[in-house]
């Protein structure tokens, strides 16, 4: 038995690429897929202390309209950040296709960022980044394993899916227990 594991941060077309399983983050739009929930996480909003000293601290989601936001180009909602009560179209001078680049750019003072708390842990723990908009929560983001609904899954895929579900169940940040980094 061969396992061909491909790790990348791009949208994989399971139907046309012949891929058996994929992990998807966010709300599923494609009805030809079935999903097995693996967990979910909360998103946070951060910026560097240097950036906030120069540009001010946003107090409401609407304040982001006057800030440079670091745009993660693979975000399913595009250049729109979702809050519980409102969606805000954001703009910025930097667009990146890597979550690590989002974190690095925020830490370097290039703008406001959002994502899972664990993505910003190093910057938060060092004190270079700080949480903002903490009174304006974003909806939780689901994480799931997806597969084509009308395709018979081989045993290896089912075993792998079971394994991943067990692994993900052990990660507190994906199961309603977002650890907040401390300094």
mmCIF file with all atom_site columns, N, CA and C in Angstrom, residues 124-158:
data_model
loop_
_atom_site.group_PDB
_atom_site.id
_atom_site.type_symbol
_atom_site.label_atom_id
_atom_site.label_alt_id
_atom_site.label_comp_id
_atom_site.label_asym_id
_atom_site.label_entity_id
_atom_site.label_seq_id
_atom_site.pdbx_PDB_ins_code
_atom_site.Cartn_x
_atom_site.Cartn_y
_atom_site.Cartn_z
_atom_site.occupancy
_atom_site.B_iso_or_equiv
_atom_site.pdbx_formal_charge
_atom_site.auth_seq_id
_atom_site.auth_comp_id
_atom_site.auth_asym_id
_atom_site.auth_atom_id
_atom_site.pdbx_PDB_model_num
ATOM 1   N N  . UNK A 1 124 ? 2.842   36.951 19.761 1.00 0.00 ? 124 UNK A N  1
ATOM 2   C CA . UNK A 1 124 ? 2.078   37.299 20.966 1.00 0.00 ? 124 UNK A CA 1
ATOM 3   C C  . UNK A 1 124 ? 2.899   37.018 22.217 1.00 0.00 ? 124 UNK A C  1
ATOM 4   N N  . UNK A 1 125 ? 3.568   35.875 22.249 1.00 0.00 ? 125 UNK A N  1
ATOM 5   C CA . UNK A 1 125 ? 4.372   35.532 23.423 1.00 0.00 ? 125 UNK A CA 1
ATOM 6   C C  . UNK A 1 125 ? 5.567   36.453 23.599 1.00 0.00 ? 125 UNK A C  1
ATOM 7   N N  . UNK A 1 126 ? 6.130   36.950 22.501 1.00 0.00 ? 126 UNK A N  1
ATOM 8   C CA . UNK A 1 126 ? 7.277   37.864 22.596 1.00 0.00 ? 126 UNK A CA 1
ATOM 9   C C  . UNK A 1 126 ? 6.841   39.280 22.935 1.00 0.00 ? 126 UNK A C  1
ATOM 10  N N  . UNK A 1 127 ? 5.546   39.560 22.806 1.00 0.00 ? 127 UNK A N  1
ATOM 11  C CA . UNK A 1 127 ? 5.054   40.910 23.067 1.00 0.00 ? 127 UNK A CA 1
ATOM 12  C C  . UNK A 1 127 ? 5.101   41.811 21.846 1.00 0.00 ? 127 UNK A C  1
ATOM 13  N N  . UNK A 1 128 ? 5.560   41.313 20.714 1.00 0.00 ? 128 UNK A N  1
ATOM 14  C CA . UNK A 1 128 ? 5.624   42.136 19.498 1.00 0.00 ? 128 UNK A CA 1
ATOM 15  C C  . UNK A 1 128 ? 4.252   42.314 18.868 1.00 0.00 ? 128 UNK A C  1
ATOM 16  N N  . UNK A 1 129 ? 3.372   41.325 19.053 1.00 0.00 ? 129 UNK A N  1
ATOM 17  C CA . UNK A 1 129 ? 2.000   41.413 18.550 1.00 0.00 ? 129 UNK A CA 1
ATOM 18  C C  . UNK A 1 129 ? 1.046   41.544 19.721 1.00 0.00 ? 129 UNK A C  1
ATOM 19  N N  . UNK A 1 130 ? -0.099  42.158 19.449 1.00 0.00 ? 130 UNK A N  1
ATOM 20  C CA . UNK A 1 130 ? -1.142  42.195 20.467 1.00 0.00 ? 130 UNK A CA 1
ATOM 21  C C  . UNK A 1 130 ? -2.489  41.946 19.821 1.00 0.00 ? 130 UNK A C  1
ATOM 22  N N  . UNK A 1 131 ? -3.397  41.378 20.623 1.00 0.00 ? 131 UNK A N  1
ATOM 23  C CA . UNK A 1 131 ? -4.760  41.158 20.162 1.00 0.00 ? 131 UNK A CA 1
ATOM 24  C C  . UNK A 1 131 ? -5.451  42.499 19.986 1.00 0.00 ? 131 UNK A C  1
ATOM 25  N N  . UNK A 1 132 ? -6.311  42.584 18.980 1.00 0.00 ? 132 UNK A N  1
ATOM 26  C CA . UNK A 1 132 ? -7.175  43.751 18.800 1.00 0.00 ? 132 UNK A CA 1
ATOM 27  C C  . UNK A 1 132 ? -8.581  43.233 18.512 1.00 0.00 ? 132 UNK A C  1
ATOM 28  N N  . UNK A 1 133 ? -9.547  44.111 18.596 1.00 0.00 ? 133 UNK A N  1
ATOM 29  C CA . UNK A 1 133 ? -10.953 43.792 18.296 1.00 0.00 ? 133 UNK A CA 1
ATOM 30  C C  . UNK A 1 133 ? -11.441 42.577 19.093 1.00 0.00 ? 133 UNK A C  1
ATOM 31  N N  . UNK A 1 134 ? -11.001 42.461 20.321 1.00 0.00 ? 134 UNK A N  1
ATOM 32  C CA . UNK A 1 134 ? -11.350 41.284 21.130 1.00 0.00 ? 134 UNK A CA 1
ATOM 33  C C  . UNK A 1 134 ? -12.827 41.249 21.496 1.00 0.00 ? 134 UNK A C  1
ATOM 34  N N  . UNK A 1 135 ? -13.521 42.365 21.404 1.00 0.00 ? 135 UNK A N  1
ATOM 35  C CA . UNK A 1 135 ? -14.963 42.380 21.678 1.00 0.00 ? 135 UNK A CA 1
ATOM 36  C C  . UNK A 1 135 ? -15.800 42.110 20.436 1.00 0.00 ? 135 UNK A C  1
ATOM 37  N N  . UNK A 1 136 ? -15.139 41.835 19.330 1.00 0.00 ? 136 UNK A N  1
ATOM 38  C CA . UNK A 1 136 ? -15.833 41.601 18.063 1.00 0.00 ? 136 UNK A CA 1
ATOM 39  C C  . UNK A 1 136 ? -15.363 40.263 17.498 1.00 0.00 ? 136 UNK A C  1
ATOM 40  N N  . UNK A 1 137 ? -16.008 39.217 17.945 1.00 0.00 ? 137 UNK A N  1
ATOM 41  C CA . UNK A 1 137 ? -15.553 37.881 17.584 1.00 0.00 ? 137 UNK A CA 1
ATOM 42  C C  . UNK A 1 137 ? -15.949 37.513 16.151 1.00 0.00 ? 137 UNK A C  1
ATOM 43  N N  . UNK A 1 138 ? -15.144 36.663 15.584 1.00 0.00 ? 138 UNK A N  1
ATOM 44  C CA . UNK A 1 138 ? -15.441 36.100 14.270 1.00 0.00 ? 138 UNK A CA 1
ATOM 45  C C  . UNK A 1 138 ? -16.072 34.731 14.484 1.00 0.00 ? 138 UNK A C  1
ATOM 46  N N  . UNK A 1 139 ? -16.899 34.288 13.553 1.00 0.00 ? 139 UNK A N  1
ATOM 47  C CA . UNK A 1 139 ? -17.481 32.951 13.710 1.00 0.00 ? 139 UNK A CA 1
ATOM 48  C C  . UNK A 1 139 ? -16.386 31.885 13.675 1.00 0.00 ? 139 UNK A C  1
ATOM 49  N N  . UNK A 1 140 ? -16.581 30.784 14.392 1.00 0.00 ? 140 UNK A N  1
ATOM 50  C CA . UNK A 1 140 ? -15.571 29.722 14.359 1.00 0.00 ? 140 UNK A CA 1
ATOM 51  C C  . UNK A 1 140 ? -15.430 29.141 12.954 1.00 0.00 ? 140 UNK A C  1
ATOM 52  N N  . UNK A 1 141 ? -14.254 28.633 12.674 1.00 0.00 ? 141 UNK A N  1
ATOM 53  C CA . UNK A 1 141 ? -13.938 28.091 11.363 1.00 0.00 ? 141 UNK A CA 1
ATOM 54  C C  . UNK A 1 141 ? -13.893 26.560 11.456 1.00 0.00 ? 141 UNK A C  1
ATOM 55  N N  . UNK A 1 142 ? -14.731 25.877 10.672 1.00 0.00 ? 142 UNK A N  1
ATOM 56  C CA . UNK A 1 142 ? -14.701 24.412 10.706 1.00 0.00 ? 142 UNK A CA 1
ATOM 57  C C  . UNK A 1 142 ? -13.512 23.847 9.930  1.00 0.00 ? 142 UNK A C  1
ATOM 58  N N  . UNK A 1 143 ? -13.026 22.716 10.422 1.00 0.00 ? 143 UNK A N  1
ATOM 59  C CA . UNK A 1 143 ? -11.978 21.962 9.736  1.00 0.00 ? 143 UNK A CA 1
ATOM 60  C C  . UNK A 1 143 ? -12.555 20.578 9.483  1.00 0.00 ? 143 UNK A C  1
ATOM 61  N N  . UNK A 1 144 ? -12.463 20.115 8.241  1.00 0.00 ? 144 UNK A N  1
ATOM 62  C CA . UNK A 1 144 ? -13.046 18.818 7.920  1.00 0.00 ? 144 UNK A CA 1
ATOM 63  C C  . UNK A 1 144 ? -12.227 18.082 6.863  1.00 0.00 ? 144 UNK A C  1
ATOM 64  N N  . UNK A 1 145 ? -12.372 16.768 6.866  1.00 0.00 ? 145 UNK A N  1
ATOM 65  C CA . UNK A 1 145 ? -11.802 15.919 5.825  1.00 0.00 ? 145 UNK A CA 1
ATOM 66  C C  . UNK A 1 145 ? -12.904 15.739 4.785  1.00 0.00 ? 145 UNK A C  1
ATOM 67  N N  . UNK A 1 146 ? -12.589 15.982 3.526  1.00 0.00 ? 146 UNK A N  1
ATOM 68  C CA . UNK A 1 146 ? -13.604 15.883 2.477  1.00 0.00 ? 146 UNK A CA 1
ATOM 69  C C  . UNK A 1 146 ? -13.233 14.805 1.477  1.00 0.00 ? 146 UNK A C  1
ATOM 70  N N  . UNK A 1 147 ? -14.280 14.274 0.847  1.00 0.00 ? 147 UNK A N  1
ATOM 71  C CA . UNK A 1 147 ? -14.107 13.272 -0.199 1.00 0.00 ? 147 UNK A CA 1
ATOM 72  C C  . UNK A 1 147 ? -15.297 13.357 -1.143 1.00 0.00 ? 147 UNK A C  1
ATOM 73  N N  . UNK A 1 148 ? -15.137 12.810 -2.331 1.00 0.00 ? 148 UNK A N  1
ATOM 74  C CA . UNK A 1 148 ? -16.186 12.873 -3.345 1.00 0.00 ? 148 UNK A CA 1
ATOM 75  C C  . UNK A 1 148 ? -17.327 11.954 -2.921 1.00 0.00 ? 148 UNK A C  1
ATOM 76  N N  . UNK A 1 149 ? -18.549 12.481 -2.919 1.00 0.00 ? 149 UNK A N  1
ATOM 77  C CA . UNK A 1 149 ? -19.718 11.765 -2.395 1.00 0.00 ? 149 UNK A CA 1
ATOM 78  C C  . UNK A 1 149 ? -20.042 10.502 -3.188 1.00 0.00 ? 149 UNK A C  1
ATOM 79  N N  . UNK A 1 150 ? -19.895 10.533 -4.480 1.00 0.00 ? 150 UNK A N  1
ATOM 80  C CA . UNK A 1 150 ? -20.324 9.380  -5.287 1.00 0.00 ? 150 UNK A CA 1
ATOM 81  C C  . UNK A 1 150 ? -19.170 8.448  -5.663 1.00 0.00 ? 150 UNK A C  1
ATOM 82  N N  . UNK A 1 151 ? -18.051 8.556  -4.969 1.00 0.00 ? 151 UNK A N  1
ATOM 83  C CA . UNK A 1 151 ? -16.894 7.716  -5.252 1.00 0.00 ? 151 UNK A CA 1
ATOM 84  C C  . UNK A 1 151 ? -16.676 6.760  -4.080 1.00 0.00 ? 151 UNK A C  1
ATOM 85  N N  . UNK A 1 152 ? -16.488 5.498  -4.354 1.00 0.00 ? 152 UNK A N  1
ATOM 86  C CA . UNK A 1 152 ? -16.217 4.507  -3.320 1.00 0.00 ? 152 UNK A CA 1
ATOM 87  C C  . UNK A 1 152 ? -14.806 4.730  -2.785 1.00 0.00 ? 152 UNK A C  1
ATOM 88  N N  . UNK A 1 153 ? -14.710 4.899  -1.469 1.00 0.00 ? 153 UNK A N  1
ATOM 89  C CA . UNK A 1 153 ? -13.399 5.128  -0.861 1.00 0.00 ? 153 UNK A CA 1
ATOM 90  C C  . UNK A 1 153 ? -12.691 3.803  -0.612 1.00 0.00 ? 153 UNK A C  1
ATOM 91  N N  . UNK A 1 154 ? -11.421 3.714  -0.969 1.00 0.00 ? 154 UNK A N  1
ATOM 92  C CA . UNK A 1 154 ? -10.666 2.511  -0.647 1.00 0.00 ? 154 UNK A CA 1
ATOM 93  C C  . UNK A 1 154 ? -10.429 2.422  0.862  1.00 0.00 ? 154 UNK A C  1
ATOM 94  N N  . UNK A 1 155 ? -10.151 1.247  1.334  1.00 0.00 ? 155 UNK A N  1
ATOM 95  C CA . UNK A 1 155 ? -9.926  1.012  2.761  1.00 0.00 ? 155 UNK A CA 1
ATOM 96  C C  . UNK A 1 155 ? -8.821  1.912  3.297  1.00 0.00 ? 155 UNK A C  1
ATOM 97  N N  . UNK A 1 156 ? -7.751  2.098  2.529  1.00 0.00 ? 156 UNK A N  1
ATOM 98  C CA . UNK A 1 156 ? -6.633  2.929  3.002  1.00 0.00 ? 156 UNK A CA 1
ATOM 99  C C  . UNK A 1 156 ? -7.100  4.353  3.297  1.00 0.00 ? 156 UNK A C  1
ATOM 100 N N  . UNK A 1 157 ? -8.034  4.872  2.493  1.00 0.00 ? 157 UNK A N  1
ATOM 101 C CA . UNK A 1 157 ? -8.541  6.228  2.721  1.00 0.00 ? 157 UNK A CA 1
ATOM 102 C C  . UNK A 1 157 ? -9.386  6.287  3.982  1.00 0.00 ? 157 UNK A C  1
ATOM 103 N N  . UNK A 1 158 ? -10.182 5.270  4.202  1.00 0.00 ? 158 UNK A N  1
ATOM 104 C CA . UNK A 1 158 ? -11.020 5.224  5.411  1.00 0.00 ? 158 UNK A CA 1
ATOM 105 C C  . UNK A 1 158 ? -10.147 5.120  6.655  1.00 0.00 ? 158 UNK A C  1
#
